[in-house]
C-alpha cells in the first residue's frame, strides 16, 4: 500500500500531456465513442481496458488522427496535445504523427532491412544530416526498444524474418526513432507468446521514463502490470478512469467491478 | 431412462446409429456425389487438354512448312552488255535496267543448268524460268545494285523457287492436283525432280519468312512477317509508353486518394465495363477521333498503338488496383504511424510491394493488345503491304505498316494455298511471342510474390 500511495503522488504532480474533452466519434450511423473526457499524463503508462467493440482502439486512433484514413469516421469534441487542439484545421496530421507515434496490434515491419525499418522515420523527417547520425539514431532506437543485442549483427537482414516478439520490438524501435512525445500502443502483445509479452511489457515500463505511453489491452493482468492509470471503456462510454491500483482493487462503478471480476465482457 | 437401460444391457448408444466400420446410406450417397463431381472435373480437364493438343498439333503441323522454303542455286552470267551497256559501273545507269532486263539472264542460267545436267526437255526457256519465283529477277537486281563490281562475272546465286514448286516439294502440290493449274506443268515438275536429284534445288530454313516483308498475291514464296512484326513492336512501344503510366497513375489515385463518393463509384464501374467492351468499338473510336478528327496518318502503328492503349488501359487499371488492394493495410498504417504522408506511404511502401502485380497485369494487357486484330481493321492496318522495313523509330511509328495478327488475317484471306501455310506459320510466331510474355508474367509473379 505504501508503494501505491507513493505512485499516486508522483502521478498527481505530473503534467497533462493529452486532454480529451467531450469526444464523440461516429462511424457512419453508429456512435462509437460517447462524450469521453480523459486526461493523459506525461511520463505515465495509461491503459485502456474494456470488452471488444467498446471503442478503446477507436479512441486511441483519435489521438494521432489515424481515423482520418477511414472515410466514414467523424470526430467531434476537442483533443488537446500540450494545450493545442489536434483537430484544428491548421494541424497537419503528418506532423502530428511524428509527435505521437504508434505501435499496432500485429507486428507490421516494412518488408525491408532492420536498419531501413528504423531509419525510415528519421529519413522522411530529416532528423539525420548524414549517415553517421542516422546510424546513431538507429542504434539508440534499437537499444531503447531492447532489441539491439539481438539484431546488431544483422541489420541488413529483413525485418520480416524476425520472430513475432522481435518484430514487435522492432516496430517499437521504429516508433521511437522519430523522437515522439507520446507512444500509442494498440494491443501490442495480442499476437505474441507469453515470453515475448513479458519482454515487451518490461520495455513499456522503461519507455515510461521518456514518453507518455497509452496502451490498449485486452488483458487486465497486463493493464495491472504495466500501467499507472487505467481507463475502463464500455459500449463507447468512458466508465471509469483513475489510478490503476484503485480501478483494480476498489472500482467505483459497478460495471467496472463486473468487468474486472469477469462477470461481463 | 431408455439410455440407462441400453447401457446396462451392454450396447453403446449411438446418435447416428450403426457401426463406424460400415458406411451409412447417407454417407454413401455423399461420397458417391463427391466421386461423381471429381469425375466431372477430370473429364472437363481432359477435354480441355485434348483440345489444346489438337490445336497445338494442327498449328505446328500446318505452320512449320512456312519456315522452310525451296531454293534453286544457279550459276548466273551477269552479262555486261545487258546490265551495264556503257560499262562505267555508274549506279544510276545500272538502276535504269528494270527487272525485265534481268529476265533473259535468268532464262539463260536456267537453260544452261538444264543442258549441263543433260536433261532432255521440250520446254522453252521462259517455261524453265517459271520454275523460279516471279521475285527472282527482283532478287537478282537487288544483288547487282548492291554489288556492281560483280557485273561481267559468273556468280552463284540462290533463287526462290515458285510457290508451286515449293508446294510440290512439301507435298501440298501433286501431279494430280496440277491438272488444271496453268502455273505449272508436269514437264516442269520433271525438271524439278531432276534438279532436286542433282542438288541444285533444295528445301532449307527460310529466314526471310521471319525477317522479310509481305509480298503481292502472285509471289507467296517471297512473303515474310518481319515487317509486320516491327509494326506490332512499334504499337507495343506506344501502348507501354502510354498505358503503363496513365493506368498506374489512375489506379493509384482511385485506390489510395480518391474520396469515396458516387462519382468515383461511377468511374470505377465504368472502367470495369470498358474492359468488357468489344475491341472493334475502340477501333471505330480510333477511326473517328485519331484519323478523321485529328488527321493522324492512316495505317500508322502510332494510331494502332493509341487504339490499343485505350483497349489495354482498363485491363491495366483493374490489375493494378487489385495489386494495390492486395498490399496489407498494416503496411500503410505502419508508414502513416511513423509520420509519413499519404504519398510517401504509397510510393515508398505500397507501390514497391504492388509492383510485381502491376507488371504482371501490364504484360498480360500487352499480350492481349499484341494479339488484337479487330480494331486494326478499322484504322487500315489490314491489307496494307509494307514492302520495306521502317528506317527509323519515327518512320516505324508513322509510316503505314501492318501488325502480326492483321498480317495473318490478310494471308488467310488470300486464295493461294501457299499463303494459307504462311498464315499458320505466322500464328506460330505470334504464339511464341504470347507464350514468352505470359511466361515472363508468371516468373515475375512467382519471384516477387508475398514478400511481407
XYZ file of C-alpha atoms in Angstrom:
717
model
C 0.000 0.000 0.000
C 2.900 2.278 0.638
C 4.077 1.837 -2.904
C 0.677 2.650 -4.196
C 0.363 5.931 -2.376
C 3.832 6.921 -3.442
C 2.957 6.229 -7.042
C -0.274 8.153 -6.755
C 1.646 11.145 -5.552
C 4.107 11.096 -8.438
C 1.245 10.828 -10.883
C -0.508 13.811 -9.405
C 2.456 16.092 -9.781
C 2.908 15.358 -13.478
C 1.706 17.483 -16.377
C -1.275 16.728 -18.514
C 0.014 15.664 -21.937
C -3.237 14.929 -23.706
C -6.636 16.196 -22.660
C -9.798 14.963 -24.346
C -12.995 16.977 -23.885
C -16.424 15.662 -24.846
C -15.074 13.495 -27.641
C -17.705 11.816 -29.790
C -16.869 9.544 -32.698
C -19.326 8.329 -35.315
C -18.684 5.599 -37.858
C -21.386 6.357 -40.373
C -24.548 5.875 -38.338
C -23.017 4.108 -35.362
C -21.979 6.152 -32.365
C -18.655 4.585 -31.378
C -17.418 6.988 -28.683
C -19.781 8.927 -26.433
C -18.721 12.064 -24.568
C -15.333 10.875 -23.452
C -13.342 13.134 -21.144
C -9.906 11.952 -20.175
C -6.578 13.456 -19.190
C -3.416 11.580 -20.037
C -0.303 12.499 -18.135
C 3.250 12.797 -19.288
C 5.753 10.046 -18.430
C 2.978 7.715 -17.435
C 1.598 4.490 -18.824
C -2.143 4.805 -19.277
C -4.057 1.620 -20.067
C -7.388 1.479 -21.874
C -9.316 -1.645 -21.000
C -12.778 -2.885 -21.838
C -14.630 -5.580 -23.757
C -14.290 -5.929 -27.539
C -16.017 -3.214 -29.507
C -16.141 -0.820 -26.563
C -14.299 1.887 -28.510
C -10.926 1.832 -26.771
C -8.980 1.283 -30.011
C -11.103 3.840 -31.830
C -10.359 6.400 -29.141
C -6.662 5.561 -29.254
C -6.632 6.106 -33.016
C -8.210 9.509 -32.483
C -5.164 10.600 -30.502
C -2.919 10.657 -33.586
C -5.699 11.088 -36.137
C -5.232 7.661 -37.670
C -9.001 7.646 -38.010
C -8.627 10.254 -40.739
C -7.797 7.434 -43.101
C -11.284 5.984 -42.605
C -13.656 7.965 -44.782
C -16.841 7.461 -42.778
C -15.333 8.333 -39.417
C -16.276 11.682 -37.880
C -14.722 13.032 -34.677
C -16.350 15.752 -32.565
C -15.032 17.446 -29.436
C -11.542 18.622 -28.573
C -8.374 16.631 -28.124
C -5.569 18.834 -26.827
C -1.934 17.858 -27.081
C 0.066 20.223 -24.883
C -2.888 22.565 -24.991
C -3.209 22.586 -28.803
C -6.260 21.131 -30.473
C -5.021 18.370 -32.778
C -8.243 18.522 -34.787
C -7.698 22.182 -35.577
C -7.883 22.851 -39.308
C -4.324 24.178 -39.301
C -2.880 20.945 -37.906
C -1.232 18.652 -40.451
C -1.839 15.066 -39.318
C 1.540 14.027 -40.710
C 3.309 16.456 -38.375
C 1.128 15.273 -35.506
C 2.000 11.617 -36.102
C 5.686 12.411 -35.864
C 4.961 13.635 -32.325
C 2.511 10.884 -31.447
C 3.974 7.550 -32.531
C 2.007 4.369 -32.809
C 2.613 0.642 -32.404
C -0.006 -1.671 -33.847
C -1.689 -4.867 -32.778
C 0.009 -7.076 -35.337
C 3.747 -6.522 -35.737
C 3.983 -4.791 -39.108
C 7.619 -4.205 -40.031
C 8.198 -2.972 -43.557
C 9.458 -5.715 -45.862
C 12.871 -4.071 -45.756
C 16.022 -4.478 -43.727
C 16.004 -3.961 -39.975
C 18.121 -0.858 -40.450
C 15.790 0.639 -43.045
C 12.783 -0.084 -40.866
C 14.155 2.045 -38.070
C 15.793 4.627 -40.321
C 12.642 5.282 -42.341
C 11.039 7.733 -39.913
C 14.193 9.803 -39.274
C 14.829 9.868 -43.026
C 11.444 11.242 -44.035
C 11.502 13.768 -41.200
C 15.065 14.821 -41.938
C 16.293 14.072 -38.410
C 19.750 12.985 -39.511
C 22.131 15.117 -41.517
C 24.427 12.274 -42.516
C 24.908 8.548 -42.409
C 26.758 8.612 -39.109
C 23.954 10.447 -37.373
C 21.421 8.085 -38.870
C 23.446 5.098 -37.677
C 23.458 6.628 -34.220
C 19.686 7.146 -34.213
C 19.134 3.579 -35.397
C 21.358 2.152 -32.697
C 19.835 4.346 -29.984
C 16.305 3.413 -31.017
C 17.066 -0.285 -31.185
C 18.697 -0.070 -27.730
C 15.671 1.729 -26.317
C 13.459 -0.996 -27.735
C 15.723 -3.590 -26.050
C 16.436 -5.414 -29.284
C 19.886 -4.059 -30.177
C 21.843 -7.020 -28.852
C 19.731 -9.449 -30.818
C 19.967 -7.701 -34.183
C 23.200 -5.672 -34.127
C 24.988 -8.265 -36.277
C 22.294 -8.488 -38.921
C 20.958 -5.009 -39.507
C 20.783 -5.803 -43.212
C 18.532 -8.827 -42.673
C 14.858 -8.335 -43.496
C 12.733 -7.153 -40.598
C 10.050 -9.639 -41.558
C 12.440 -12.503 -40.837
C 12.487 -11.847 -37.079
C 10.311 -13.668 -34.564
C 6.985 -12.133 -33.576
C 8.261 -10.617 -30.335
C 11.375 -9.251 -32.040
C 9.238 -7.815 -34.831
C 7.072 -6.003 -32.319
C 10.100 -4.577 -30.528
C 11.465 -3.558 -33.940
C 8.173 -1.731 -34.526
C 8.611 -0.004 -31.168
C 12.161 0.961 -32.169
C 10.773 2.328 -35.416
C 8.187 4.329 -33.499
C 10.700 5.815 -31.021
C 13.217 6.620 -33.766
C 11.261 9.735 -34.733
C 11.547 11.028 -31.122
C 7.818 11.135 -30.412
C 6.419 12.597 -27.212
C 3.557 10.176 -26.912
C 3.572 6.490 -27.827
C 0.261 4.846 -28.607
C 0.119 1.050 -28.442
C -2.866 -0.816 -29.773
C -2.858 -4.258 -28.116
C 0.867 -4.607 -28.775
C 1.100 -8.062 -27.210
C -2.013 -9.745 -28.530
C -0.072 -11.546 -31.255
C 2.817 -12.530 -29.002
C 3.600 -15.502 -26.794
C 3.988 -15.035 -23.016
C 7.788 -14.700 -23.106
C 7.744 -12.059 -25.832
C 4.885 -10.376 -23.993
C 6.986 -10.169 -20.837
C 9.850 -8.613 -22.806
C 7.582 -6.020 -24.374
C 5.957 -5.204 -21.037
C 9.320 -4.683 -19.442
C 10.174 -2.412 -22.335
C 6.983 -0.400 -21.896
C 7.910 0.226 -18.288
C 11.315 1.556 -19.387
C 9.785 3.733 -22.095
C 7.731 5.486 -19.420
C 10.782 7.472 -18.348
C 10.798 9.328 -21.678
C 7.365 9.155 -23.175
C 3.760 9.284 -22.300
C 2.569 5.782 -23.193
C -1.049 4.903 -23.918
C -1.736 1.204 -24.254
C -4.910 -0.573 -25.272
C -5.084 -4.078 -23.911
C -7.488 -6.957 -23.601
C -5.554 -8.417 -20.751
C -6.473 -6.968 -17.381
C -3.377 -8.519 -15.843
C -1.284 -6.675 -18.377
C -3.011 -3.401 -17.584
C -2.399 -4.004 -13.915
C 1.244 -4.877 -14.502
C 2.335 -2.051 -16.791
C 0.086 0.954 -16.199
C -0.195 3.646 -13.599
C -3.544 4.899 -14.812
C -6.389 2.856 -16.217
C -9.451 3.834 -18.178
C -12.341 1.410 -18.485
C -14.458 1.723 -21.627
C -17.829 0.098 -22.052
C -20.154 0.470 -25.055
C -18.476 3.668 -26.153
C -18.551 5.298 -22.738
C -15.594 6.002 -20.531
C -16.979 4.360 -17.411
C -14.168 4.938 -15.001
C -10.710 6.486 -15.101
C -8.277 6.533 -12.245
C -5.079 5.129 -10.760
C -4.614 1.527 -11.801
C -4.439 0.302 -8.231
C -7.762 1.844 -7.416
C -9.514 0.590 -10.564
C -8.467 -2.963 -9.885
C -8.931 -3.048 -6.140
C -11.682 -0.610 -5.412
C -13.639 0.423 -8.506
C -16.342 2.999 -8.035
C -18.597 1.887 -10.847
C -20.418 -1.434 -10.661
C -19.764 -2.066 -14.378
C -16.019 -1.811 -13.819
C -16.257 -4.244 -10.984
C -18.299 -6.667 -13.084
C -15.753 -6.482 -15.885
C -12.624 -6.956 -13.814
C -14.166 -9.790 -11.900
C -15.173 -11.467 -15.163
C -18.952 -11.135 -14.984
C -19.252 -9.059 -18.168
C -17.015 -8.690 -21.209
C -34.335 -43.915 -18.911
C -34.040 -45.823 -22.189
C -30.387 -44.753 -22.377
C -29.798 -46.155 -18.999
C -31.428 -49.460 -19.805
C -29.402 -49.745 -23.043
C -26.204 -49.048 -21.160
C -26.912 -51.704 -18.701
C -27.630 -54.188 -21.476
C -24.076 -53.572 -22.804
C -24.834 -51.828 -26.170
C -23.293 -48.435 -26.667
C -25.910 -45.821 -27.576
C -25.109 -44.004 -30.797
C -26.826 -40.910 -32.014
C -26.025 -41.747 -35.640
C -26.685 -45.460 -35.222
C -24.767 -48.428 -36.625
C -21.095 -49.307 -36.599
C -18.390 -46.922 -37.779
C -16.915 -49.733 -39.837
C -19.743 -49.650 -42.355
C -20.964 -46.593 -44.203
C -24.452 -45.385 -43.576
C -26.661 -44.859 -46.648
C -26.383 -41.110 -46.180
C -22.580 -41.235 -46.155
C -22.559 -43.492 -49.204
C -24.702 -41.006 -51.083
C -22.480 -38.121 -50.098
C -19.320 -39.968 -51.099
C -20.851 -41.015 -54.411
C -21.744 -37.400 -55.151
C -18.179 -36.368 -54.402
C -16.742 -39.085 -56.610
C -19.075 -38.055 -59.432
C -18.062 -34.445 -59.072
C -14.371 -35.346 -59.199
C -15.030 -37.402 -62.336
C -16.743 -34.439 -63.997
C -13.789 -32.263 -63.149
C -11.284 -34.734 -64.541
C -13.404 -35.131 -67.666
C -13.546 -31.377 -68.142
C -9.792 -31.014 -67.789
C -9.175 -33.965 -70.086
C -11.440 -32.418 -72.719
C -9.579 -29.149 -72.404
C -6.196 -30.844 -72.705
C -7.372 -32.833 -75.714
C -8.496 -29.676 -77.480
C -5.215 -27.983 -76.633
C -3.320 -30.952 -78.032
C -5.392 -30.834 -81.228
C -4.789 -27.096 -81.516
C -1.050 -27.344 -80.991
C -0.577 -30.298 -83.354
C -2.653 -28.585 -86.051
C -0.766 -25.334 -85.762
C 2.620 -26.998 -85.696
C 1.664 -29.430 -88.477
C 0.384 -26.750 -90.806
C 2.683 -23.929 -89.867
C 6.169 -25.441 -89.793
C 6.135 -25.561 -93.609
C 6.324 -21.779 -93.667
C 9.722 -21.872 -92.011
C 11.166 -23.875 -94.892
C 11.423 -22.719 -98.447
C 12.645 -24.213 -101.711
C 15.596 -22.524 -103.327
C 17.306 -23.147 -106.672
C 21.028 -22.492 -106.840
C 22.205 -21.409 -110.305
C 25.383 -20.139 -111.933
C 24.436 -16.745 -113.317
C 26.342 -14.897 -116.032
C 25.948 -11.235 -115.171
C 26.362 -10.083 -118.797
C 27.791 -6.617 -119.044
C 26.048 -5.799 -122.330
C 22.695 -6.355 -120.673
C 23.197 -4.873 -117.242
C 25.642 -2.037 -117.843
C 25.772 -1.145 -121.523
C 28.079 1.833 -121.057
C 30.455 -0.227 -118.969
C 31.280 2.528 -116.485
C 29.575 0.883 -113.484
C 27.546 4.018 -112.849
C 24.911 3.074 -110.267
C 22.335 5.407 -111.811
C 22.711 3.631 -115.143
C 22.582 0.208 -113.515
C 19.380 1.135 -111.752
C 17.804 2.026 -115.081
C 17.761 -1.665 -116.018
C 14.384 -2.945 -114.852
C 13.551 -6.500 -113.825
C 12.601 -7.096 -117.493
C 16.269 -6.614 -118.360
C 17.230 -9.363 -115.899
C 14.697 -11.885 -117.247
C 16.929 -13.056 -120.162
C 19.863 -13.574 -117.799
C 17.756 -15.797 -115.552
C 16.384 -17.684 -118.556
C 19.941 -18.209 -119.713
C 21.052 -19.506 -116.322
C 18.093 -21.916 -116.231
C 18.727 -23.286 -119.760
C 22.416 -23.762 -119.107
C 21.828 -25.745 -115.885
C 19.341 -27.987 -117.710
C 21.865 -28.523 -120.519
C 24.715 -29.166 -118.088
C 22.751 -31.852 -116.312
C 21.876 -33.360 -119.707
C 18.139 -33.244 -119.196
C 16.106 -33.675 -122.355
C 13.147 -31.357 -122.424
C 10.778 -29.740 -124.857
C 10.248 -26.756 -122.601
C 11.172 -23.277 -123.710
C 13.477 -21.034 -121.691
C 10.529 -18.987 -120.464
C 8.820 -22.076 -119.084
C 12.024 -23.195 -117.445
C 12.386 -19.807 -115.781
C 8.821 -20.147 -114.437
C 10.153 -22.770 -112.050
C 11.700 -19.848 -110.229
C 9.744 -17.282 -108.296
C 8.400 -14.200 -110.043
C 10.542 -12.457 -107.462
C 13.744 -13.944 -108.907
C 14.507 -11.055 -111.263
C 13.969 -8.513 -108.491
C 16.213 -10.527 -106.156
C 18.977 -10.589 -108.732
C 18.565 -6.887 -109.499
C 18.879 -6.019 -105.843
C 22.028 -8.119 -105.608
C 23.590 -6.452 -108.640
C 22.768 -2.957 -107.388
C 24.377 -3.839 -104.080
C 27.443 -5.393 -105.773
C 28.010 -3.578 -109.093
C 31.590 -4.886 -109.282
C 30.241 -8.393 -109.954
C 28.924 -7.383 -113.390
C 30.594 -9.294 -116.183
C 31.337 -12.270 -113.956
C 29.618 -15.536 -113.287
C 28.237 -15.795 -109.780
C 26.451 -18.500 -107.850
C 23.036 -17.245 -106.866
C 20.263 -18.781 -104.794
C 16.842 -18.093 -106.303
C 13.498 -18.632 -104.629
C 11.542 -21.377 -106.363
C 7.939 -20.633 -107.297
C 5.289 -21.451 -104.738
C 4.025 -24.383 -106.858
C 7.472 -25.951 -106.885
C 7.787 -25.285 -103.173
C 4.376 -26.885 -102.622
C 5.430 -29.872 -104.756
C 8.433 -30.470 -102.518
C 6.323 -30.043 -99.387
C 3.626 -32.382 -100.710
C 0.985 -29.692 -100.947
C 1.023 -29.836 -104.760
C 0.887 -33.195 -106.541
C 0.927 -34.195 -110.165
C -2.755 -34.975 -109.867
C -3.644 -31.614 -108.373
C -1.964 -29.563 -111.121
C -4.048 -30.906 -113.986
C -5.927 -27.671 -114.344
C -3.186 -25.424 -112.972
C -1.879 -23.036 -115.618
C 1.056 -22.006 -113.463
C 2.918 -25.305 -113.660
C 3.018 -28.340 -115.933
C 4.130 -31.967 -115.397
C 7.111 -31.316 -117.675
C 8.276 -28.574 -115.345
C 7.920 -30.946 -112.416
C 10.153 -33.418 -114.266
C 12.813 -30.743 -114.404
C 12.251 -30.009 -110.710
C 12.755 -33.692 -109.880
C 15.963 -33.758 -111.925
C 17.253 -30.555 -110.316
C 16.467 -31.932 -106.858
C 18.384 -35.121 -107.621
C 21.316 -33.054 -108.893
C 21.267 -30.971 -105.683
C 20.630 -27.658 -107.415
C 17.192 -27.439 -105.860
C 16.741 -27.865 -102.141
C 14.483 -27.034 -99.228
C 16.171 -25.035 -96.461
C 15.341 -22.915 -93.454
C 13.708 -19.670 -94.514
C 14.957 -16.719 -92.513
C 13.173 -14.346 -94.883
C 9.846 -15.547 -93.572
C 10.744 -14.300 -90.082
C 12.511 -11.110 -91.158
C 11.047 -10.224 -94.530
C 8.142 -8.142 -95.754
C 4.833 -9.254 -97.130
C 4.632 -9.859 -100.898
C 1.922 -9.449 -103.505
C -0.642 -12.129 -104.376
C 1.467 -13.628 -107.152
C 4.568 -14.238 -105.041
C 3.566 -16.081 -101.862
C 7.034 -17.670 -101.669
C 8.568 -14.241 -101.014
C 6.191 -13.186 -98.214
C 7.525 -12.727 -94.676
C 6.172 -11.490 -91.367
C 9.189 -9.457 -90.256
C 7.907 -6.020 -91.183
C 4.534 -6.722 -89.605
C 6.452 -7.815 -86.516
C 8.148 -4.421 -86.430
C 4.705 -2.829 -86.798
C 3.478 -4.811 -83.802
C 6.599 -3.870 -81.873
C 6.093 -0.149 -82.577
C 2.499 -0.423 -81.402
C 3.593 -2.186 -78.226
C 6.058 0.632 -77.557
C 3.233 3.153 -77.842
C 0.979 1.033 -75.611
C 3.680 0.564 -72.988
C 4.685 4.232 -73.005
C 1.095 5.435 -72.613
C -0.937 2.722 -70.909
C 1.504 1.922 -68.096
C 1.965 5.449 -66.657
C -1.641 6.521 -67.263
C -3.035 3.258 -65.955
C -0.848 3.145 -62.847
C -1.430 6.815 -62.022
C -5.193 6.408 -62.441
C -5.312 3.312 -60.256
C -3.172 4.812 -57.515
C -5.404 7.845 -57.404
C -8.622 5.821 -57.415
C -7.382 3.269 -54.909
C -5.487 5.422 -52.429
C -6.552 9.032 -52.732
C -9.978 9.396 -54.300
C -12.832 10.213 -51.925
C -15.479 7.544 -51.722
C -18.473 9.102 -53.421
C -20.898 8.367 -56.245
C -18.632 9.974 -58.843
C -15.644 7.741 -58.113
C -18.034 4.819 -57.849
C -19.376 5.564 -61.328
C -15.848 5.864 -62.687
C -14.888 2.524 -61.151
C -17.963 0.784 -62.550
C -17.353 2.228 -65.984
C -13.709 1.180 -66.029
C -14.826 -2.379 -65.347
C -17.403 -2.028 -68.111
C -14.809 -0.721 -70.546
C -12.753 -3.869 -70.014
C -15.654 -5.837 -71.473
C -16.297 -3.557 -74.448
C -15.611 -5.335 -77.767
C -12.318 -4.201 -79.209
C -13.881 -3.215 -82.527
C -15.651 -0.411 -80.682
C -12.257 1.002 -79.772
C -11.304 0.611 -83.419
C -14.158 2.742 -84.682
C -13.456 5.268 -81.948
C -9.846 5.420 -83.150
C -11.038 5.898 -86.725
C -13.364 8.711 -85.732
C -11.033 10.517 -83.329
C -7.450 9.854 -84.362
C -7.857 9.640 -88.136
C -10.973 11.609 -89.113
C -10.714 14.305 -86.473
C -7.031 14.560 -85.581
C -5.881 13.575 -89.089
C -3.167 11.213 -87.951
C -1.862 9.032 -90.787
C -3.927 6.006 -91.764
C -2.403 2.551 -91.215
C 0.256 4.014 -88.920
C 1.387 1.959 -85.924
C 1.086 5.154 -83.856
C -2.671 5.173 -84.373
C -2.820 1.430 -83.826
C -0.890 1.890 -80.595
C -3.237 4.653 -79.436
C -6.289 2.487 -80.101
C -4.723 -0.477 -78.341
C -3.790 1.802 -75.428
C -7.444 2.673 -74.984
C -8.238 -1.016 -75.078
C -5.482 -2.045 -72.658
C -5.986 0.726 -70.093
C -8.940 -0.907 -68.298
C -7.019 -4.181 -68.005
C -4.002 -2.417 -66.520
C -6.132 -0.296 -64.180
C -8.070 -3.280 -62.902
C -4.985 -5.410 -62.295
C -3.078 -2.517 -60.722
C -5.929 -1.797 -58.356
C -6.089 -5.466 -57.435
C -2.343 -5.432 -56.764
C -2.665 -2.295 -54.602
C -5.590 -3.810 -52.714
C -3.541 -6.928 -52.014
C -0.942 -4.925 -50.075
C -1.949 -5.358 -46.440
C -3.352 -2.202 -44.810
C -0.953 -2.748 -41.907
C 1.883 -1.553 -44.173
C 0.026 1.704 -44.848
C -0.728 2.054 -41.120
C 2.912 1.467 -40.285
C 4.061 4.175 -42.671
C 1.397 6.653 -41.565
C 2.139 5.779 -37.938
C 5.740 6.981 -38.198
C 4.552 10.206 -39.779
C 4.816 9.504 -43.495
C 2.457 11.449 -45.714
C -0.037 9.511 -47.733
C 2.021 9.917 -50.877
C 5.179 8.768 -49.106
C 3.339 5.750 -47.761
C 2.125 4.864 -51.255
C 5.343 5.462 -53.143
C 7.811 4.160 -50.536
C 5.923 1.119 -49.354
C 2.727 0.222 -51.175
C 3.883 0.641 -54.758
C 7.068 -1.467 -54.441
C 5.019 -4.275 -52.952
C 2.391 -3.981 -55.669
C 4.965 -3.723 -58.478
C 5.040 -7.427 -59.407
C 1.263 -7.476 -59.683
C 1.277 -4.294 -61.734
C 3.950 -5.666 -64.064
C 2.082 -8.935 -64.462
C -1.099 -7.068 -65.345
C 0.778 -4.866 -67.781
C 2.401 -7.785 -69.543
C -0.922 -9.591 -69.817
C -2.512 -6.403 -71.147
C 0.303 -6.062 -73.686
C -0.096 -9.683 -74.740
C -3.793 -9.053 -75.227
C -3.041 -5.981 -77.340
C -0.429 -7.874 -79.360
C -2.983 -10.434 -80.465
C -5.747 -7.942 -81.239
C -6.940 -7.715 -84.842
C -10.417 -6.210 -84.911
C -9.588 -2.556 -84.113
C -6.758 -2.643 -86.651
C -9.249 -3.498 -89.396
C -10.889 -0.138 -88.963
C -7.776 2.025 -88.984
C -6.404 0.483 -92.160
C -3.653 -1.735 -90.810
C -5.041 -4.793 -92.599
C -4.450 -5.374 -96.285
C -1.602 -2.950 -96.460
C 1.638 -4.315 -97.847
C 4.704 -2.629 -96.467
C 7.490 -3.612 -98.797
C 10.382 -2.393 -96.687
C 11.297 -2.361 -93.058
C 10.982 1.105 -91.454
C 14.220 3.039 -91.381
C 13.877 4.771 -88.018
C 11.709 4.803 -84.917
C 9.683 7.770 -86.188
C 9.300 6.036 -89.511
C 8.233 2.895 -87.676
C 5.545 4.814 -85.830
C 4.248 6.969 -88.679
C 4.849 5.026 -91.893
C 1.985 2.731 -92.880
C 2.512 -0.776 -91.623
C 0.652 -3.864 -90.618
C 0.695 -5.918 -87.424
C 1.251 -9.611 -86.892
C -2.367 -10.679 -86.345
C -3.534 -8.397 -89.162
C -0.919 -9.912 -91.451
C -2.070 -13.410 -90.532
C -5.665 -12.447 -91.267
C -4.580 -10.971 -94.590
C -2.752 -14.165 -95.593
C -5.591 -16.411 -94.526
C -7.893 -14.355 -96.761
C -5.850 -14.824 -99.932
C -6.669 -17.568 -102.448
C -3.288 -19.230 -102.931
C -2.785 -22.170 -100.523
C 0.849 -21.116 -100.183
C -0.391 -18.051 -98.264
C -2.518 -20.284 -96.105
C 0.629 -22.096 -94.990
C 2.206 -18.730 -94.137
C -0.821 -17.785 -92.075
C -0.225 -20.838 -89.901
C 3.466 -20.041 -89.723
C 2.612 -16.512 -88.613
C 0.378 -17.931 -85.906
C 3.304 -19.967 -84.594
C 5.417 -16.801 -84.313
C 2.583 -14.881 -82.680
C 2.030 -17.690 -80.182
C 5.732 -17.816 -79.380
C 5.557 -14.114 -78.522
C 2.435 -14.522 -76.393
C 3.698 -17.585 -74.553
C 7.006 -15.832 -73.855
C 5.219 -12.786 -72.460
C 2.889 -14.845 -70.304
C 5.792 -16.932 -69.023
C 7.583 -13.727 -68.096
C 4.482 -12.603 -66.216
C 4.311 -15.907 -64.330
C 8.016 -15.764 -63.463
C 7.686 -12.197 -62.182
C 4.688 -13.120 -60.080
C 6.423 -16.183 -58.625
C 9.643 -14.360 -57.990
C 8.273 -11.417 -56.042
C 5.098 -12.835 -54.595
C 4.315 -12.098 -50.912
C 7.444 -10.623 -49.513
C 5.731 -9.384 -46.388
